[in-house]
C-alpha cells in the first residue's frame, strides 16, 4: 500500500479500554500493510517517560496546574522532535495513545485552565501539526471508573474526583462535535466484542478514505 503518512490518536477516559483498542487498531493497520510507529503521551521518548513519572507519580502531589500543563507540553515537544515528526516525514503512520485533546480534556476541562491558553501552547509547540484522525472512546464516567477500580495503586490523575472526569468527558465530546471530520466516536460502554466491532468498521472506513 502507498504510504500517505497519517497521524492517528486514541483518546478516552479511565476504563474506556484504550489498551485493547490500540492493539486492535495496530493489528488492523499492519495487516493492511501500513508501516506504523506506535507511541504514547505523556511519554514516548526517554525524556518524556521521565516527565510522565513526575506527572503521574505522587512525589509532587499538589503541583501547580500550570506546572502540570507545561510539563505535558514539554514532553510533547520532545516527542514531536524525536518521534512523531521524523516518522511522518519518512512516510510512516503514527498511532499515538493520547495527545493534545487529552490536555484540553484534563487540564482544560478537569483543572479548569483557560482553553485559549492551551491553544496558545498548542500552536507554539506543534505549529500547524494536528492529528489527522482521532478515535474517541466514550462512556459514562461511573462505568469507566468501576472498570478501572481494583487496578494497581491509583496515579495522580486516577485519584481525582468524579466531577473532574465529568468535565473531561464533556470537553472530549464537545471537541468531537466541533470536529466531526477528524473524530470517530466509539461507544465504549458496550462489551469488548461490541467495541471491537465498531472499531473494525471505523478503521476500514479510514483505510478506504485514505486509499490504496
Ligand atoms: N493526561 C493528561 O492529563 N493530559 C495530557 O495531555 C495527556 C495525558 C497526554 C495517563 O494516561 C494520564 O495522563 C491520564 C490522563 C493524563 N489519566 N487519567 N485518567 P494513560 O493513557 O496512560 O492512562 P489511563 O487513562 O489510565 O489508560 P490505560 O490504563 O491505558 O487504559 P484504559 O482506557 O483505562 O483501559 P484498559 O486498561 O484497557 O481497561 C481498563 C479495564 O477495563 C481493564 O480491566 C479492561 O479489561 C476493562 N475493559 C476495557 N474495555 C472493556 C469493555 N468494553 N467491557 C468490559 N471491560 C472492559
Tab-separated table of C-alpha atoms and ligand atoms in Angstrom:
chain	number	residue	atom	x	y	z
A	1	UNK	CA	0.000	0.000	0.000
A	2	UNK	CA	1.244	3.519	-0.829
A	3	UNK	CA	2.102	5.322	2.376
A	4	UNK	CA	0.407	8.671	2.874
A	5	UNK	CA	1.628	9.414	6.364
A	6	UNK	CA	-1.242	9.727	8.820
A	7	UNK	CA	-1.148	10.786	12.454
A	8	UNK	CA	-3.788	8.879	14.429
A	9	UNK	CA	-4.598	9.370	18.095
A	10	UNK	CA	-6.740	7.445	20.562
A	11	UNK	CA	-8.432	9.216	23.455
A	12	UNK	CA	-10.816	8.299	26.227
A	13	UNK	CA	-11.452	8.330	29.941
A	14	UNK	CA	-10.326	5.846	32.549
A	15	UNK	CA	-11.526	2.309	31.874
A	16	UNK	CA	-12.507	3.072	28.287
A	17	UNK	CA	-10.434	0.128	27.051
A	18	UNK	CA	-7.751	2.136	25.295
A	19	UNK	CA	-5.112	-0.561	25.620
A	20	UNK	CA	-7.242	-3.201	23.904
A	21	UNK	CA	-8.384	-0.767	21.239
A	22	UNK	CA	-4.863	0.440	20.448
A	23	UNK	CA	-3.722	-3.151	19.945
A	24	UNK	CA	-6.679	-3.833	17.632
A	25	UNK	CA	-6.058	-0.700	15.521
A	26	UNK	CA	-2.371	-1.537	15.248
A	27	UNK	CA	-3.129	-5.111	14.123
A	28	UNK	CA	-5.667	-3.969	11.517
A	29	UNK	CA	-3.344	-1.327	10.077
A	30	UNK	CA	-0.359	-3.675	9.944
A	31	UNK	CA	-2.487	-6.305	8.211
A	32	UNK	CA	-3.352	-3.644	5.621
A	33	UNK	CA	0.385	-3.188	5.014
A	34	UNK	CA	0.798	0.107	6.832
A	35	UNK	CA	4.277	0.934	8.151
A	36	UNK	CA	3.440	2.159	11.621
A	37	UNK	CA	5.049	3.703	14.697
A	38	UNK	CA	3.134	3.263	17.959
A	39	UNK	CA	3.764	5.600	20.830
A	40	UNK	CA	2.101	7.315	23.807
A	41	UNK	CA	1.683	10.512	25.785
A	42	UNK	CA	2.773	11.659	28.185
A	43	UNK	CA	5.957	9.796	27.254
A	44	UNK	CA	7.184	8.263	24.020
A	45	UNK	CA	10.826	9.330	24.476
A	46	UNK	CA	13.339	8.759	27.296
A	47	UNK	CA	12.900	12.359	28.479
A	48	UNK	CA	9.122	12.147	28.056
A	49	UNK	CA	8.919	8.956	30.105
A	50	UNK	CA	10.790	10.703	32.934
A	51	UNK	CA	8.333	13.582	32.749
A	52	UNK	CA	5.476	11.033	32.750
A	53	UNK	CA	6.781	9.612	36.016
A	54	UNK	CA	6.776	13.133	37.525
A	55	UNK	CA	3.242	13.781	36.273
A	56	UNK	CA	1.622	10.501	37.276
A	57	UNK	CA	3.551	9.719	40.452
A	58	UNK	CA	2.840	11.121	43.878
A	59	UNK	CA	6.248	12.651	44.555
A	60	UNK	CA	4.916	16.073	43.552
A	61	UNK	CA	1.303	15.849	44.720
A	62	UNK	CA	-0.190	19.318	44.689
A	63	UNK	CA	1.959	20.609	41.822
A	64	UNK	CA	0.534	23.800	40.320
A	65	UNK	CA	-1.949	23.288	37.481
A	66	UNK	CA	0.274	25.413	35.223
A	67	UNK	CA	3.288	23.240	36.080
A	68	UNK	CA	1.293	20.176	35.036
A	69	UNK	CA	0.242	21.868	31.802
A	70	UNK	CA	3.766	22.962	30.908
A	71	UNK	CA	5.219	19.535	31.694
A	72	UNK	CA	2.668	17.942	29.335
A	73	UNK	CA	3.773	20.275	26.564
A	74	UNK	CA	7.482	19.901	27.381
A	75	UNK	CA	7.179	16.132	26.987
A	76	UNK	CA	5.171	16.704	23.793
A	77	UNK	CA	7.825	18.996	22.276
A	78	UNK	CA	10.432	16.272	22.753
A	79	UNK	CA	8.058	13.626	21.404
A	80	UNK	CA	7.349	15.653	18.282
A	81	UNK	CA	11.037	16.352	17.753
A	82	UNK	CA	12.323	12.799	18.247
A	83	UNK	CA	9.480	10.531	17.190
A	84	UNK	CA	6.373	11.989	15.574
A	85	UNK	CA	7.776	14.443	13.038
A	86	UNK	CA	10.608	12.153	11.849
A	87	UNK	CA	8.177	9.255	11.372
A	88	UNK	CA	5.684	11.335	9.399
A	89	UNK	CA	8.485	12.843	7.328
A	90	UNK	CA	9.593	9.308	6.428
A	91	UNK	CA	6.054	8.479	5.257
A	92	UNK	CA	5.275	6.287	8.260
A	93	UNK	CA	1.957	6.372	10.109
A	94	UNK	CA	1.948	7.307	13.785
A	95	UNK	CA	-0.530	5.741	16.209
A	96	UNK	CA	-0.420	7.634	19.489
A	97	UNK	CA	-2.098	6.764	22.796
A	98	UNK	CA	-3.417	10.240	23.785
A	99	UNK	CA	-2.240	13.629	22.513
A	100	UNK	CA	-3.313	17.262	22.876
A	101	UNK	CA	-7.055	16.507	23.048
A	102	UNK	CA	-6.201	14.969	26.441
A	103	UNK	CA	-4.670	18.285	27.506
A	104	UNK	CA	-7.881	20.118	26.599
A	105	UNK	CA	-9.934	17.450	28.394
A	106	UNK	CA	-7.899	17.037	31.594
A	107	UNK	CA	-6.017	20.316	32.086
A	108	UNK	CA	-8.722	22.425	30.397
A	109	UNK	CA	-11.933	20.647	31.419
A	110	UNK	CA	-10.687	18.863	34.542
A	111	UNK	CA	-8.412	21.525	36.048
A	112	UNK	CA	-10.262	24.493	34.590
A	113	UNK	CA	-7.311	26.066	32.758
A	114	UNK	CA	-8.429	28.564	30.126
A	115	UNK	CA	-8.728	26.750	26.777
A	116	UNK	CA	-7.269	29.763	24.968
A	117	UNK	CA	-4.023	29.379	26.930
A	118	UNK	CA	-3.855	25.717	25.944
A	119	UNK	CA	-4.447	26.704	22.319
A	120	UNK	CA	-1.544	29.161	22.534
A	121	UNK	CA	0.779	26.399	23.758
A	122	UNK	CA	-0.561	24.013	21.122
A	123	UNK	CA	0.327	26.475	18.369
A	124	UNK	CA	3.722	27.200	19.924
A	125	UNK	CA	4.756	23.543	20.359
A	126	UNK	CA	3.070	21.947	17.350
A	127	UNK	CA	2.967	24.686	14.729
A	128	UNK	CA	0.241	23.522	12.356
A	129	UNK	CA	0.628	19.811	13.124
A	130	UNK	CA	-2.629	18.217	14.318
A	131	UNK	CA	-3.798	14.579	14.312
A	132	UNK	CA	-5.495	13.543	11.062
A	133	UNK	CA	-7.835	11.078	12.790
A	134	UNK	CA	-8.831	10.669	16.417
A	135	UNK	CA	-10.730	7.741	17.912
A	136	UNK	CA	-12.616	8.870	20.999
A	137	UNK	CA	-13.719	6.028	23.280
A	138	UNK	CA	-16.721	7.491	25.024
A	139	UNK	CA	-18.510	6.023	28.030
A	140	UNK	CA	-20.226	7.236	31.210
A	141	UNK	CA	-17.664	8.273	33.806
A	142	UNK	CA	-19.002	5.985	36.554
A	143	UNK	CA	-18.865	2.930	34.275
A	144	UNK	CA	-15.242	3.673	33.365
A	145	UNK	CA	-14.225	4.233	36.983
A	146	UNK	CA	-15.879	0.961	38.020
A	147	UNK	CA	-13.963	-0.894	35.311
A	148	UNK	CA	-10.670	0.684	36.298
A	149	UNK	CA	-11.227	0.116	40.045
A	150	UNK	CA	-9.054	-2.571	41.522
A	151	UNK	CA	-6.081	-1.862	39.298
A	152	UNK	CA	-2.771	-1.102	40.990
A	153	UNK	CA	-2.280	1.979	43.241
A	154	UNK	CA	-4.155	4.910	41.592
A	155	UNK	CA	-1.888	7.502	39.932
A	156	UNK	CA	-2.216	11.268	40.451
A	157	UNK	CA	-4.985	11.545	37.820
A	158	UNK	CA	-6.862	8.425	38.834
A	159	UNK	CA	-7.231	9.935	42.319
A	160	UNK	CA	-9.316	12.858	41.026
A	161	UNK	CA	-12.972	13.214	41.964
A	162	UNK	CA	-15.763	12.192	39.614
A	163	UNK	CA	-16.527	15.850	38.768
A	164	UNK	CA	-13.024	16.147	37.262
A	165	UNK	CA	-13.753	13.262	34.880
A	166	UNK	CA	-17.254	14.600	34.110
A	167	UNK	CA	-15.640	17.843	32.937
A	168	UNK	CA	-13.010	15.938	30.948
A	169	UNK	CA	-15.680	13.851	29.230
A	170	UNK	CA	-17.766	16.930	28.386
A	171	UNK	CA	-14.691	18.556	26.848
A	172	UNK	CA	-13.852	15.496	24.758
A	173	UNK	CA	-17.431	15.287	23.479
A	174	UNK	CA	-17.568	18.984	22.650
A	175	UNK	CA	-14.315	18.710	20.713
A	176	UNK	CA	-15.612	15.681	18.807
A	177	UNK	CA	-18.786	17.561	17.926
A	178	UNK	CA	-16.860	20.578	16.705
A	179	UNK	CA	-14.533	18.492	14.505
A	180	UNK	CA	-16.647	15.652	13.078
A	181	UNK	CA	-14.238	15.123	10.193
A	182	UNK	CA	-11.357	14.244	12.485
A	183	UNK	CA	-13.084	12.408	15.348
A	184	UNK	CA	-14.579	8.948	15.206
A	185	UNK	CA	-16.562	8.418	18.380
A	186	UNK	CA	-16.734	4.815	19.584
A	187	UNK	CA	-19.380	3.786	22.125
A	188	UNK	CA	-17.054	2.273	24.724
A	189	UNK	CA	-19.906	1.413	27.111
A	190	UNK	CA	-20.527	-1.754	25.080
A	191	UNK	CA	-18.804	-5.038	25.889
A	192	UNK	CA	-15.390	-5.617	24.337
A	193	UNK	CA	-16.784	-7.502	21.321
A	194	UNK	CA	-19.132	-4.606	20.600
A	195	UNK	CA	-16.349	-2.044	20.918
A	196	UNK	CA	-14.030	-4.035	18.667
A	197	UNK	CA	-16.755	-4.463	16.031
A	198	UNK	CA	-17.364	-0.689	15.876
A	199	UNK	CA	-13.663	-0.113	15.691
A	200	UNK	CA	-13.094	-2.558	12.862
A	201	UNK	CA	-15.709	-0.770	10.737
A	202	UNK	CA	-14.262	2.598	11.600
A	203	UNK	CA	-10.661	1.643	10.766
A	204	UNK	CA	-11.835	0.039	7.493
A	205	UNK	CA	-13.586	3.310	6.607
A	206	UNK	CA	-10.426	5.248	7.400
A	207	UNK	CA	-8.348	2.956	5.166
A	208	UNK	CA	-10.886	3.310	2.361
A	209	UNK	CA	-10.793	7.094	2.744
A	210	UNK	CA	-7.013	7.245	2.559
A	211	UNK	CA	-6.993	4.901	-0.440
A	212	UNK	CA	-4.511	2.338	-1.756
B	1	LIG	N1	-3.055	13.140	30.617
B	1	LIG	C1	-3.343	14.472	30.820
B	1	LIG	O1	-3.869	14.840	31.878
B	1	LIG	N2	-3.033	15.370	29.841
B	1	LIG	C2	-2.435	15.027	28.686
B	1	LIG	O2	-2.156	15.894	27.839
B	1	LIG	C3	-2.152	13.631	28.475
B	1	LIG	C4	-2.474	12.725	29.466
B	1	LIG	C5	-1.492	13.208	27.201
B	1	LIG	C6	-2.221	8.775	31.952
B	1	LIG	O3	-2.743	8.385	30.725
B	1	LIG	C7	-2.891	10.030	32.424
B	1	LIG	O4	-2.363	11.175	31.749
B	1	LIG	C8	-4.364	10.049	32.118
B	1	LIG	C9	-4.645	11.409	31.520
B	1	LIG	C10	-3.373	12.168	31.685
B	1	LIG	N3	-5.023	9.881	33.352
B	1	LIG	N4	-6.175	9.511	33.510
B	1	LIG	N5	-7.182	9.164	33.774
B	1	LIG	P1	-2.822	6.863	30.289
B	1	LIG	O5	-3.484	6.875	28.960
B	1	LIG	O6	-1.506	6.235	30.393
B	1	LIG	O7	-3.743	6.174	31.444
B	1	LIG	P2	-5.195	5.589	31.504
B	1	LIG	O8	-6.258	6.542	31.129
B	1	LIG	O9	-5.281	5.066	32.894
B	1	LIG	O10	-5.299	4.496	30.374
B	1	LIG	P3	-4.998	2.944	30.227
B	1	LIG	O11	-4.611	2.340	31.530
B	1	LIG	O12	-4.026	2.772	29.135
B	1	LIG	O13	-6.284	2.354	29.660
B	1	LIG	P4	-7.851	2.306	29.956
B	1	LIG	O14	-8.587	3.024	28.909
B	1	LIG	O15	-8.116	2.725	31.381
B	1	LIG	O16	-8.267	0.883	29.672
B	1	LIG	P5	-7.802	-0.555	29.884
B	1	LIG	O17	-6.630	-0.752	30.818
B	1	LIG	O18	-7.670	-1.090	28.540
B	1	LIG	O19	-9.112	-1.128	30.590
B	1	LIG	C11	-9.404	-0.955	31.956
B	1	LIG	C12	-10.136	-2.199	32.472
B	1	LIG	O20	-11.436	-2.277	31.901
B	1	LIG	C13	-9.439	-3.497	32.100
B	1	LIG	O21	-9.604	-4.413	33.144
B	1	LIG	C14	-10.197	-3.975	30.867
B	1	LIG	O22	-10.174	-5.373	30.697
B	1	LIG	C15	-11.612	-3.486	31.184
B	1	LIG	N6	-12.369	-3.164	29.957
B	1	LIG	C16	-11.927	-2.381	28.946
B	1	LIG	N7	-12.887	-2.281	27.995
B	1	LIG	C17	-13.933	-3.016	28.425
B	1	LIG	C18	-15.221	-3.304	27.863
B	1	LIG	N8	-15.626	-2.789	26.697
B	1	LIG	N9	-16.051	-4.089	28.584
B	1	LIG	C19	-15.678	-4.584	29.779
B	1	LIG	N10	-14.472	-4.365	30.360
B	1	LIG	C20	-13.616	-3.587	29.685
